[in-house]
Short mmCIF file of C-alpha atoms in Angstrom, two decimals:
data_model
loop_
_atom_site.label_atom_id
_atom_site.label_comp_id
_atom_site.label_asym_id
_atom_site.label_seq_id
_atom_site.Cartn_x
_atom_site.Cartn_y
_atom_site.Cartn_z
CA UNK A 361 16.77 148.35 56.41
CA UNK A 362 18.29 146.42 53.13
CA UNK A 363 16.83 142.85 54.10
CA UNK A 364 13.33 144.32 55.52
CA UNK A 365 13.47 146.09 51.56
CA UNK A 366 14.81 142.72 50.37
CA UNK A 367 11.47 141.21 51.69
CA UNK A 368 9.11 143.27 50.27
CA UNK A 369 7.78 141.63 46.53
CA UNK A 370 8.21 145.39 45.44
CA UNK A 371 12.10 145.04 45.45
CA UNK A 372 12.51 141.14 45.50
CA UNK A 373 14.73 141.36 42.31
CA UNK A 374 17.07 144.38 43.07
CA UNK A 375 20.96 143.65 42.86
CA UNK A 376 22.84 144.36 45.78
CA UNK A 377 23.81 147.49 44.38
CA UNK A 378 20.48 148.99 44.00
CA UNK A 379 19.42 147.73 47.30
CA UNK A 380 22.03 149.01 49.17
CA UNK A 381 21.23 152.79 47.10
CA UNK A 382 17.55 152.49 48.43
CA UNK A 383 18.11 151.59 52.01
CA UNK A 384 20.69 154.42 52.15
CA UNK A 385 17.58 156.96 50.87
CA UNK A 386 14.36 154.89 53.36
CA UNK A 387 13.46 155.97 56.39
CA UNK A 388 11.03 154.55 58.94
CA UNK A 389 7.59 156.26 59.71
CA UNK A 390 5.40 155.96 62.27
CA UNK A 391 2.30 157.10 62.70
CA UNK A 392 -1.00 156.87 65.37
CA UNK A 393 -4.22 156.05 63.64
CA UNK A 394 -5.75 159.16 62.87
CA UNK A 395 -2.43 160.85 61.57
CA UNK A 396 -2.34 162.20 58.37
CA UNK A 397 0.88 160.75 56.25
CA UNK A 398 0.30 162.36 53.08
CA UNK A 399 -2.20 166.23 52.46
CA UNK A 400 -4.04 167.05 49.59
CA UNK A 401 -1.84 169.04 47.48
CA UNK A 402 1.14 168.86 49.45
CA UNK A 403 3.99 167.13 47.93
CA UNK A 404 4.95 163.51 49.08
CA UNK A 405 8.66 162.97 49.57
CA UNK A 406 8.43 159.93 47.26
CA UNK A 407 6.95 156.99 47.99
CA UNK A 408 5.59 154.85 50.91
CA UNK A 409 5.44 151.30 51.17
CA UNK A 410 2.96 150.43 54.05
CA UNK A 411 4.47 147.97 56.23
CA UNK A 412 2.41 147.11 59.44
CA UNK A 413 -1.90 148.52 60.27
CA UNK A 414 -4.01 150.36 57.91
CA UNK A 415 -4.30 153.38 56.11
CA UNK A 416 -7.43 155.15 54.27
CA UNK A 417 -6.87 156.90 51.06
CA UNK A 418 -9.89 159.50 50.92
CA UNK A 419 -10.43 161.34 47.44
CA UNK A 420 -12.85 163.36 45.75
CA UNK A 421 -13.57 159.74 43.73
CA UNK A 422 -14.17 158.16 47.33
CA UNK A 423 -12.17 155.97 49.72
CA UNK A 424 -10.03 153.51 49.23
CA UNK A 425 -7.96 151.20 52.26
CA UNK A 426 -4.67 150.29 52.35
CA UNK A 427 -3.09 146.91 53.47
CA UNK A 428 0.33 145.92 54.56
CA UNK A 429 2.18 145.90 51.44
CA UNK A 430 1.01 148.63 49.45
CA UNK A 431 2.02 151.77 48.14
CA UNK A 432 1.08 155.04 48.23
CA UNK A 433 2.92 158.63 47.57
CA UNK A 434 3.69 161.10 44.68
CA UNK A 435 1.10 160.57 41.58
CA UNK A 436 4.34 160.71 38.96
CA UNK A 437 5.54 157.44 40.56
CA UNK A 438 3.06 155.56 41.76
CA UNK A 439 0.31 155.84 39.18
CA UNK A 440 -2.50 156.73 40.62
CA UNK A 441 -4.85 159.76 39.50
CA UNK A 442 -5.95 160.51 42.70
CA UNK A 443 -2.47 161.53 44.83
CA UNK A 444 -2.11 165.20 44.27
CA UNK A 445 -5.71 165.69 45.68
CA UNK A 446 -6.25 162.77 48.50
CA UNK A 447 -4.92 162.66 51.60
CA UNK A 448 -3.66 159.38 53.36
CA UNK A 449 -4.94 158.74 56.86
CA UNK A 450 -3.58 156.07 59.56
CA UNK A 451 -6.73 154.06 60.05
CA UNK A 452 -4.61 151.97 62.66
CA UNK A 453 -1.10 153.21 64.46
CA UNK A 454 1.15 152.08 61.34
CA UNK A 455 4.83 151.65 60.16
CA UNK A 456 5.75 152.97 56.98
CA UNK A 457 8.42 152.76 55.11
CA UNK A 458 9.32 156.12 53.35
CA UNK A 459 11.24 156.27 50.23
CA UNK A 460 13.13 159.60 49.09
CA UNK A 461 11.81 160.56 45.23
CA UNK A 462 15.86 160.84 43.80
CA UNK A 463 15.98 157.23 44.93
CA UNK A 464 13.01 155.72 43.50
CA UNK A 465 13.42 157.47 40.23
CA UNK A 466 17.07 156.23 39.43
CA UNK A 467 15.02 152.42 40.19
CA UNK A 468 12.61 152.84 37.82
CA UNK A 469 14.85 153.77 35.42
CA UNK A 470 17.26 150.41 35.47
CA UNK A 471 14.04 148.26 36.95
CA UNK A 472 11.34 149.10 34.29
CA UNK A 473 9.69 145.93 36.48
CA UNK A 474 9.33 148.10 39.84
CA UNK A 475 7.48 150.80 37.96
CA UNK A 476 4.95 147.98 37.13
CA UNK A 477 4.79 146.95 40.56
CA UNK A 478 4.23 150.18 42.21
CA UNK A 479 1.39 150.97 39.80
CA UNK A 480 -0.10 147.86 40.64
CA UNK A 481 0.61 148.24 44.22
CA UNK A 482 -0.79 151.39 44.49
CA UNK A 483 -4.35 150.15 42.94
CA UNK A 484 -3.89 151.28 39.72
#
């Protein structure tokens, strides 16, 4: 898990130390196309980097895709004004990494960098 974090841009810069932290607090999510990885107004666990297919962020503002490589999950860390209310579909069967809130919060907090990142990752 630390060198498939190690190859995302999002984390390119972390210190062994803070790697090590967020692989201990990822897990791996797949999901069929069709699935629904994150409700309208149910809380997100923290945030998802999309590894492999597509996802479709639908919101009252409209739809939006996702790629390999970016980010969705909780509004608070990602950015985005649209999280609370949208829901995240698999367009395509996809792999996901998912990334436990406690974890990504401590990040931010000694890489003011990754908060950047995520926001822009996240199409903010």
């Amino acid at each position: 898990m630390r060198e498939r974090l190690r190859a995302l841009p999002l984390f390119a810069d972390l210190d062994d130390e803070h790697l090590d932290a967020l692989a201990a607090a990822t897990t791996e999510l797949h999901a069929p196309a069709g699935r629904t990885l994150i409700d309208r107004g149910a809380p997100a666990s923290g945030v998802f980097v999309l590894e492999q297919g597509q996802a479709i962020v639908e919101a009252p503002e409209g739809r939006r895709e996702l790629q390999a490589g970016d980010v969705f999950g909780e509004r608070s860390l990602v950015g985005t004004e649209d999280a609370r209310t949208a829901r995240v579909r698999a367009k395509t069967d996809v792999r996901c990494l998912a990334i436990g809130r406690p974890a990504i919060e401590r990040l931010v907090e000694s890489y003011p960098s990754v908060a950047e990142r995520l926001k822009r990752l996240s199409g903010e």
